[in-house]
Amino acid sequence: MRALRHAMGISHVGYARSRARFDAVTLAAVRNATSLVFLVSRTALGLVHIVAHANCHVLCGHECPSVCGEICPESRYCQKCADKSVKDMMVDYIMGSAYTEIDLDDNPCIIPSCGHILTLESMDGHMDIAKYYTFSEDTGGENPIIGLKSSSVPFSTSELKNCPMCRSPLRNINRYGRIVRRAWIDEATKKFIVWANAQFVPLASRMEQAEAKFREPVTKKPTPKSPLLRKAELSFALDRLTLKQIEVIGSRDQQIKIVLKACNSTARYKDISWLRNEIKRFLKEVDEAEQPISRIHDLVQDARKHRGVNTEIIDLPSVLQVHNRLLATVLLLRCDYAILSDFVTHGCDMASGGNHGNVCLNFAPNRKDCENLMQESRSRQQPAHEVEGLLYWARFIALERSRSASLSDADTNTLVDHARDRLHLARTICNTNPGQTAGMLEEVSAAEKMLRDSTFYAPVTNVEKAAVYAAMAQSFQGTGHWYYCVNGHPFTVGDCGMPMETARCPQCGATVGGAHHQPADGVRRAEDLEAEFGRRGR
């Protein structure tokens, strides 16, 4: 007979001509069913509770050994029809029971795609399901899950659980889908962290080499006389005759293109222009929108949209990694400043024949980018990055003041005063956070000297900053240690690997680090992440 509404008692079940669309309770259907029954849990719109297991697509017609909600296994796993090798398979590691000895009504089985069989009790224990779900206190039936213990927490799973027999992944078991997917996200995020650090360290090292090259003395080579000039040389000669201005304006990308075009007859900016392209590509790759959790978020939103579900996920999880994006943002500012400051000092002479009046600078977009960096760093309690933004804001003012044709004297003086105020703030931040801003006071003093003496270029020679990058590189060689903050976000401690000072987590602002080789409250070792670094370093 067809279950039209709530079942009120036990009755023989005839052929089900249509699938249940309402709440249904099926009691002991396996003993009374005269024909195969469709898997109700797939299509029911309300709650479905099946106390005994109906014959769900098992071709032999015997009882399905699995639990409701899972795909029914093939008939070769039928407890009555299976081969002897399957019946003798040990499925309960607590009691040491074989498959043929299990009462499926009391303890159904889970059959992963690898083909091994485990009782529900054994698999629940292996997956540590009680850590994530609340179960009914009713001892009868299947002891169903009635709720979540807590929301999913980043890095809450120690490892990605596999089949205890063959280590095959447990990807197709609906019962543990939430646990497995949490572990997948954590694993993908860990790999992202390892990859991002491995990519950033060489870029920072190459940036130091490019700056050292710019600091070398410039020697002008005599130009051989030739009756024929190349097209670029002819263009430069015409610019000198007409006193055409070289306008370094527009966005930062446009400014760099103008500089490279003006100096395309020299190879001075060839290597650093390639480096800049790689930094930009890296900055895009570490953006939050490109991270694994963001892509999953977008897929979920798209699936909800297509299914007509109006519930919207408002906030992205805090597992999003922003530290490498902030590092890449500062590195790109550093690269642009190096190119522009060298152009003001040396490159514009090559391009305009030494006529400084033919260069027009407008670095307002650069200062705006610095302000964005300062604002985000302040909101995330990242004093070192905030100081970087303040420093480059002042440095761009010093460069623009020296060659600007767009600012009046009054505007220039106002901006210089603002730059001095920002440098004073940077000095205050350095004094308040000496551990996180080591070596940056010298950079502040150099920037102040630029404003006082109208010098054009202050090389970035922060030894402590170079030591930080070196420590990041050593993380791949097994030195130092990785930790998680109280909210599960990773950070590294260099040197001996034991914390000696406190700082702020880039993701959530929680206290990280520690004192006297003791981590702060809630901080724990990220042994899984260190193992991932170790695998990459081999």
mmCIF file of C-alpha atoms in Angstrom, residues 313-469:
data_model
loop_
_atom_site.group_PDB
_atom_site.id
_atom_site.type_symbol
_atom_site.label_atom_id
_atom_site.label_comp_id
_atom_site.label_asym_id
_atom_site.label_seq_id
_atom_site.Cartn_x
_atom_site.Cartn_y
_atom_site.Cartn_z
ATOM 1 C CA ILE A 313 26.141 32.507 3.095
ATOM 2 C CA ILE A 314 27.016 36.006 4.259
ATOM 3 C CA ASP A 315 30.470 35.596 5.762
ATOM 4 C CA LEU A 316 33.402 33.677 4.366
ATOM 5 C CA PRO A 317 35.144 31.430 6.894
ATOM 6 C CA SER A 318 38.106 32.880 8.753
ATOM 7 C CA VAL A 319 40.384 30.216 7.278
ATOM 8 C CA LEU A 320 41.104 32.617 4.413
ATOM 9 C CA GLN A 321 44.805 33.439 4.339
ATOM 10 C CA VAL A 322 45.663 37.146 4.017
ATOM 11 C CA HIS A 323 49.256 37.187 5.267
ATOM 12 C CA ASN A 324 50.845 36.326 1.930
ATOM 13 C CA ARG A 325 48.645 38.822 0.095
ATOM 14 C CA LEU A 326 49.805 41.584 2.435
ATOM 15 C CA LEU A 327 53.422 40.512 1.935
ATOM 16 C CA ALA A 328 52.963 40.514 -1.844
ATOM 17 C CA THR A 329 51.247 43.929 -1.725
ATOM 18 C CA VAL A 330 54.218 45.426 0.134
ATOM 19 C CA LEU A 331 56.679 43.698 -2.206
ATOM 20 C CA LEU A 332 54.950 45.160 -5.274
ATOM 21 C CA LEU A 333 55.037 48.649 -3.717
ATOM 22 C CA ARG A 334 58.704 48.119 -3.005
ATOM 23 C CA CYS A 335 59.342 47.077 -6.604
ATOM 24 C CA ASP A 336 57.468 50.060 -8.060
ATOM 25 C CA TYR A 337 59.257 52.470 -5.745
ATOM 26 C CA ALA A 338 62.635 51.036 -6.750
ATOM 27 C CA ILE A 339 61.860 51.478 -10.458
ATOM 28 C CA LEU A 340 60.403 54.975 -10.136
ATOM 29 C CA SER A 341 63.074 56.274 -7.777
ATOM 30 C CA ASP A 342 65.854 54.946 -10.013
ATOM 31 C CA PHE A 343 64.152 56.515 -13.028
ATOM 32 C CA VAL A 344 63.986 59.874 -11.267
ATOM 33 C CA THR A 345 67.657 59.596 -10.293
ATOM 34 C CA HIS A 346 69.200 58.041 -13.419
ATOM 35 C CA GLY A 347 66.689 56.802 -15.949
ATOM 36 C CA CYS A 348 65.117 60.155 -16.848
ATOM 37 C CA ASP A 349 68.573 61.460 -17.801
ATOM 38 C CA MET A 350 68.808 58.691 -20.385
ATOM 39 C CA ALA A 351 65.336 59.388 -21.645
ATOM 40 C CA SER A 352 65.299 63.166 -21.737
ATOM 41 C CA GLY A 353 68.945 64.032 -22.221
ATOM 42 C CA GLY A 354 69.393 65.405 -18.715
ATOM 43 C CA ASN A 355 66.655 68.029 -19.021
ATOM 44 C CA HIS A 356 64.876 67.555 -15.674
ATOM 45 C CA GLY A 357 62.170 70.020 -16.591
ATOM 46 C CA ASN A 358 60.786 67.550 -19.131
ATOM 47 C CA VAL A 359 59.633 65.030 -16.500
ATOM 48 C CA CYS A 360 56.184 65.318 -14.932
ATOM 49 C CA LEU A 361 55.306 63.082 -11.983
ATOM 50 C CA ASN A 362 51.931 62.411 -10.363
ATOM 51 C CA PHE A 363 52.020 59.730 -7.663
ATOM 52 C CA ALA A 364 48.543 60.315 -6.222
ATOM 53 C CA PRO A 365 47.439 56.733 -7.175
ATOM 54 C CA ASN A 366 50.524 55.370 -5.422
ATOM 55 C CA ARG A 367 49.654 57.222 -2.227
ATOM 56 C CA LYS A 368 46.085 55.933 -2.441
ATOM 57 C CA ASP A 369 47.371 52.345 -2.617
ATOM 58 C CA CYS A 370 49.559 53.032 0.415
ATOM 59 C CA GLU A 371 46.531 54.355 2.303
ATOM 60 C CA ASN A 372 44.581 51.187 1.482
ATOM 61 C CA LEU A 373 47.463 49.103 2.810
ATOM 62 C CA MET A 374 47.635 51.189 5.987
ATOM 63 C CA GLN A 375 43.900 50.914 6.595
ATOM 64 C CA GLU A 376 43.753 47.138 6.157
ATOM 65 C CA SER A 377 46.913 46.560 8.196
ATOM 66 C CA ARG A 378 45.509 48.682 11.015
ATOM 67 C CA SER A 379 42.218 46.771 10.989
ATOM 68 C CA ARG A 380 44.100 43.458 11.115
ATOM 69 C CA GLN A 381 46.493 44.707 13.812
ATOM 70 C CA GLN A 382 49.565 44.288 11.618
ATOM 71 C CA PRO A 383 51.920 47.109 12.696
ATOM 72 C CA ALA A 384 54.800 46.126 10.389
ATOM 73 C CA HIS A 385 52.654 46.345 7.253
ATOM 74 C CA GLU A 386 51.094 49.602 8.473
ATOM 75 C CA VAL A 387 54.569 51.093 8.880
ATOM 76 C CA GLU A 388 55.437 49.914 5.359
ATOM 77 C CA GLY A 389 52.423 51.804 4.017
ATOM 78 C CA LEU A 390 53.369 54.947 5.943
ATOM 79 C CA LEU A 391 56.974 54.755 4.721
ATOM 80 C CA TYR A 392 56.109 54.371 1.057
ATOM 81 C CA TRP A 393 53.508 57.154 1.290
ATOM 82 C CA ALA A 394 56.260 59.521 2.450
ATOM 83 C CA ARG A 395 58.796 58.210 -0.071
ATOM 84 C CA PHE A 396 56.475 58.784 -3.001
ATOM 85 C CA ILE A 397 55.932 62.355 -1.749
ATOM 86 C CA ALA A 398 59.682 62.938 -1.703
ATOM 87 C CA LEU A 399 60.025 61.668 -5.278
ATOM 88 C CA GLU A 400 57.070 63.636 -6.592
ATOM 89 C CA ARG A 401 58.206 66.833 -4.913
ATOM 90 C CA SER A 402 61.557 66.669 -6.670
ATOM 91 C CA ARG A 403 60.153 66.479 -10.213
ATOM 92 C CA SER A 404 56.453 67.300 -10.059
ATOM 93 C CA ALA A 405 55.003 69.783 -12.533
ATOM 94 C CA SER A 406 51.414 69.305 -11.327
ATOM 95 C CA LEU A 407 51.682 70.474 -7.699
ATOM 96 C CA SER A 408 51.840 74.094 -6.595
ATOM 97 C CA ASP A 409 54.258 75.120 -3.879
ATOM 98 C CA ALA A 410 51.421 75.311 -1.378
ATOM 99 C CA ASP A 411 50.187 71.814 -2.301
ATOM 100 C CA THR A 412 53.716 70.462 -2.097
ATOM 101 C CA ASN A 413 54.301 71.955 1.340
ATOM 102 C CA THR A 414 50.969 70.554 2.566
ATOM 103 C CA LEU A 415 51.825 67.056 1.338
ATOM 104 C CA VAL A 416 55.304 67.232 2.860
ATOM 105 C CA ASP A 417 53.751 68.181 6.196
ATOM 106 C CA HIS A 418 51.383 65.205 5.914
ATOM 107 C CA ALA A 419 54.344 62.965 5.110
ATOM 108 C CA ARG A 420 56.173 64.145 8.233
ATOM 109 C CA ASP A 421 53.065 63.421 10.305
ATOM 110 C CA ARG A 422 52.836 59.915 8.867
ATOM 111 C CA LEU A 423 56.502 59.252 9.559
ATOM 112 C CA HIS A 424 55.981 60.447 13.129
ATOM 113 C CA LEU A 425 53.121 57.931 13.405
ATOM 114 C CA ALA A 426 55.368 55.232 11.912
ATOM 115 C CA ARG A 427 58.028 56.001 14.533
ATOM 116 C CA THR A 428 55.416 55.740 17.288
ATOM 117 C CA ILE A 429 54.235 52.364 15.990
ATOM 118 C CA CYS A 430 57.820 51.092 15.850
ATOM 119 C CA ASN A 431 58.465 52.170 19.429
ATOM 120 C CA THR A 432 55.201 50.567 20.580
ATOM 121 C CA ASN A 433 55.805 47.282 18.697
ATOM 122 C CA PRO A 434 59.589 46.819 18.631
ATOM 123 C CA GLY A 435 59.433 43.069 18.129
ATOM 124 C CA GLN A 436 57.233 43.171 15.018
ATOM 125 C CA THR A 437 58.946 46.226 13.462
ATOM 126 C CA ALA A 438 62.595 45.327 14.062
ATOM 127 C CA GLY A 439 64.918 47.477 11.949
ATOM 128 C CA MET A 440 62.170 49.728 10.619
ATOM 129 C CA LEU A 441 63.144 52.732 12.744
ATOM 130 C CA GLU A 442 66.214 53.121 10.522
ATOM 131 C CA GLU A 443 63.936 53.188 7.481
ATOM 132 C CA VAL A 444 61.808 55.871 9.133
ATOM 133 C CA SER A 445 64.918 57.975 9.770
ATOM 134 C CA ALA A 446 66.012 57.563 6.142
ATOM 135 C CA ALA A 447 62.588 58.669 4.890
ATOM 136 C CA GLU A 448 62.702 61.722 7.173
ATOM 137 C CA LYS A 449 66.109 62.591 5.702
ATOM 138 C CA MET A 450 64.627 62.403 2.203
ATOM 139 C CA LEU A 451 62.045 65.022 3.153
ATOM 140 C CA ARG A 452 64.605 67.295 4.837
ATOM 141 C CA ASP A 453 67.379 67.130 2.237
ATOM 142 C CA SER A 454 65.289 66.649 -0.932
ATOM 143 C CA THR A 455 67.228 63.486 -1.719
ATOM 144 C CA PHE A 456 65.653 61.239 -4.293
ATOM 145 C CA TYR A 457 66.509 57.691 -3.295
ATOM 146 C CA ALA A 458 66.749 55.896 0.035
ATOM 147 C CA PRO A 459 67.756 52.246 -0.502
ATOM 148 C CA VAL A 460 65.855 49.646 1.480
ATOM 149 C CA THR A 461 68.639 47.906 3.427
ATOM 150 C CA ASN A 462 66.736 46.546 6.401
ATOM 151 C CA VAL A 463 68.934 43.719 7.662
ATOM 152 C CA GLU A 464 66.227 42.459 10.010
ATOM 153 C CA LYS A 465 63.745 42.239 7.124
ATOM 154 C CA ALA A 466 66.240 40.180 5.148
ATOM 155 C CA ALA A 467 66.648 37.930 8.188
ATOM 156 C CA VAL A 468 62.884 37.372 8.302
ATOM 157 C CA TYR A 469 62.881 36.227 4.670
#
